Amino acid sequence: EMTPEFMEIVNKCKTEHEPTEDELKGMMALKVPESANGKCFMGCVLQEIGVVKDGKFDKEEAKKHAASKMTDKDELEKHMQLIEKCSQEVGGETDSCGIGPKLMECIKQFAPEFDIALPQQPSE
């Protein structure tokens, strides 16, 4: 969900990286942006949230972030497993512009495995 704090982060990163409206809409549905701007925008948001530090994915911070958002123990456990998995997948990535797209691909690929519902893709 979009908290005012999160919207502030989004707007700050939008100003810095200028992704297109289409890219922004696409990202809501886990569509990886094509442009460097879009990719760096993702990295910017992840850095502002704190799950990316110095261009690297911070697994512990991601877990804390998930824990602060979820009350359901089972859901949280599934997300912890997904974070664990994706932190291995993006572990070698040290560029914050590359990390966002990689993370998104990983979530799309492995969320169903952990029985995590993803946002619906809007039909074209």
CSV table of C-alpha atoms in Angstrom, one decimal:
chain,number,residue,atom,x,y,z
A,1,GLU,CA,0.0,0.0,0.0
A,2,MET,CA,1.1,3.6,-0.6
A,3,THR,CA,1.9,5.4,2.7
A,4,PRO,CA,2.7,9.1,2.6
A,5,GLU,CA,6.3,8.3,3.5
A,6,PHE,CA,6.5,5.9,0.5
A,7,MET,CA,5.0,8.4,-1.8
A,8,GLU,CA,7.6,10.9,-0.7
A,9,ILE,CA,10.3,8.4,-1.6
A,10,VAL,CA,8.7,7.7,-5.0
A,11,ASN,CA,8.5,11.4,-5.8
A,12,LYS,CA,12.1,12.1,-4.8
A,13,CYS,CA,13.3,9.2,-7.0
A,14,LYS,CA,11.0,10.3,-9.8
A,15,THR,CA,12.6,13.7,-9.8
A,16,GLU,CA,16.1,12.3,-9.8
A,17,HIS,CA,15.6,9.6,-12.5
A,18,GLU,CA,12.5,10.6,-14.4
A,19,PRO,CA,11.0,7.2,-15.3
A,20,THR,CA,8.1,7.4,-17.8
A,21,GLU,CA,4.4,7.1,-16.6
A,22,ASP,CA,4.2,3.8,-18.4
A,23,GLU,CA,7.2,2.5,-16.6
A,24,LEU,CA,5.8,3.6,-13.3
A,25,LYS,CA,2.5,1.9,-14.0
A,26,GLY,CA,4.3,-1.2,-15.2
A,27,MET,CA,6.4,-1.4,-12.0
A,28,MET,CA,3.3,-1.5,-9.9
A,29,ALA,CA,2.5,-4.8,-11.8
A,30,LEU,CA,6.1,-6.0,-11.4
A,31,LYS,CA,7.1,-5.2,-15.0
A,32,VAL,CA,10.8,-4.4,-15.2
A,33,PRO,CA,11.5,-1.1,-16.8
A,34,GLU,CA,13.5,-1.0,-20.1
A,35,SER,CA,15.3,2.3,-19.7
A,36,ALA,CA,18.3,3.1,-17.5
A,37,ASN,CA,16.1,5.8,-15.9
A,38,GLY,CA,13.5,3.3,-14.9
A,39,LYS,CA,16.0,0.9,-13.6
A,40,CYS,CA,17.9,3.5,-11.6
A,41,PHE,CA,14.5,4.8,-10.3
A,42,MET,CA,13.9,1.3,-8.8
A,43,GLY,CA,17.4,1.3,-7.3
A,44,CYS,CA,16.7,4.7,-5.8
A,45,VAL,CA,13.5,3.6,-4.1
A,46,LEU,CA,15.1,0.5,-2.7
A,47,GLN,CA,18.0,2.6,-1.3
A,48,GLU,CA,15.6,5.1,0.2
A,49,ILE,CA,13.6,2.3,1.9
A,50,GLY,CA,16.9,1.0,3.1
A,51,VAL,CA,17.0,-2.5,1.6
A,52,VAL,CA,19.8,-1.5,-0.7
A,53,LYS,CA,22.9,-0.1,0.9
A,54,ASP,CA,26.0,1.0,-1.1
A,55,GLY,CA,24.7,-0.8,-4.1
A,56,LYS,CA,24.2,-4.1,-2.3
A,57,PHE,CA,21.0,-5.8,-1.2
A,58,ASP,CA,20.7,-5.8,2.6
A,59,LYS,CA,18.9,-9.0,3.5
A,60,GLU,CA,18.5,-8.2,7.2
A,61,GLU,CA,17.1,-4.8,6.5
A,62,ALA,CA,14.7,-6.3,4.0
A,63,LYS,CA,13.5,-8.8,6.6
A,64,LYS,CA,13.0,-6.0,9.2
A,65,HIS,CA,11.1,-4.1,6.6
A,66,ALA,CA,8.8,-7.1,5.8
A,67,ALA,CA,8.3,-7.8,9.5
A,68,SER,CA,7.2,-4.2,10.1
A,69,LYS,CA,4.5,-4.5,7.4
A,70,MET,CA,3.1,-8.0,8.2
A,71,THR,CA,1.0,-9.3,11.0
A,72,ASP,CA,0.3,-12.8,9.6
A,73,LYS,CA,3.1,-15.2,10.8
A,74,ASP,CA,2.7,-17.6,7.9
A,75,GLU,CA,2.8,-14.8,5.3
A,76,LEU,CA,5.8,-13.3,7.0
A,77,GLU,CA,7.6,-16.7,7.0
A,78,LYS,CA,7.0,-17.1,3.3
A,79,HIS,CA,8.4,-13.6,2.6
A,80,MET,CA,11.4,-14.4,4.8
A,81,GLN,CA,12.1,-17.4,2.6
A,82,LEU,CA,11.7,-15.3,-0.6
A,83,ILE,CA,14.1,-12.7,0.8
A,84,GLU,CA,16.6,-15.4,1.6
A,85,LYS,CA,16.3,-16.8,-1.9
A,86,CYS,CA,16.5,-13.5,-3.7
A,87,SER,CA,19.4,-12.2,-1.7
A,88,GLN,CA,21.3,-15.2,-3.1
A,89,GLU,CA,20.1,-14.4,-6.6
A,90,VAL,CA,21.1,-10.7,-6.5
A,91,GLY,CA,24.1,-11.2,-4.2
A,92,GLY,CA,26.7,-10.5,-7.0
A,93,GLU,CA,25.0,-7.3,-8.1
A,94,THR,CA,26.8,-4.2,-6.8
A,95,ASP,CA,25.1,-1.6,-8.9
A,96,SER,CA,21.9,-0.1,-7.4
A,97,CYS,CA,20.5,0.4,-11.0
A,98,GLY,CA,20.9,-3.3,-11.7
A,99,ILE,CA,19.7,-4.5,-8.4
A,100,GLY,CA,16.1,-3.3,-8.7
A,101,PRO,CA,15.3,-5.2,-11.9
A,102,LYS,CA,17.1,-8.3,-10.7
A,103,LEU,CA,15.2,-8.3,-7.5
A,104,MET,CA,11.9,-7.9,-9.3
A,105,GLU,CA,12.7,-10.7,-11.7
A,106,CYS,CA,13.5,-12.9,-8.7
A,107,ILE,CA,10.3,-12.0,-6.9
A,108,LYS,CA,8.3,-12.8,-10.0
A,109,GLN,CA,10.1,-16.1,-10.5
A,110,PHE,CA,10.0,-17.4,-7.0
A,111,ALA,CA,7.0,-15.9,-5.2
A,112,PRO,CA,4.7,-18.6,-6.6
A,113,GLU,CA,7.0,-21.2,-5.2
A,114,PHE,CA,6.5,-19.8,-1.7
A,115,ASP,CA,2.8,-19.4,-2.3
A,116,ILE,CA,3.0,-15.6,-2.3
A,117,ALA,CA,0.4,-13.7,-4.3
A,118,LEU,CA,1.7,-11.1,-6.7
A,119,PRO,CA,-0.1,-8.0,-8.0
A,120,GLN,CA,-2.2,-8.8,-11.0
A,121,GLN,CA,-0.7,-7.9,-14.4
A,122,PRO,CA,-3.0,-5.4,-16.0
A,123,SER,CA,-4.2,-6.7,-19.4
A,124,GLU,CA,-2.9,-4.7,-22.3
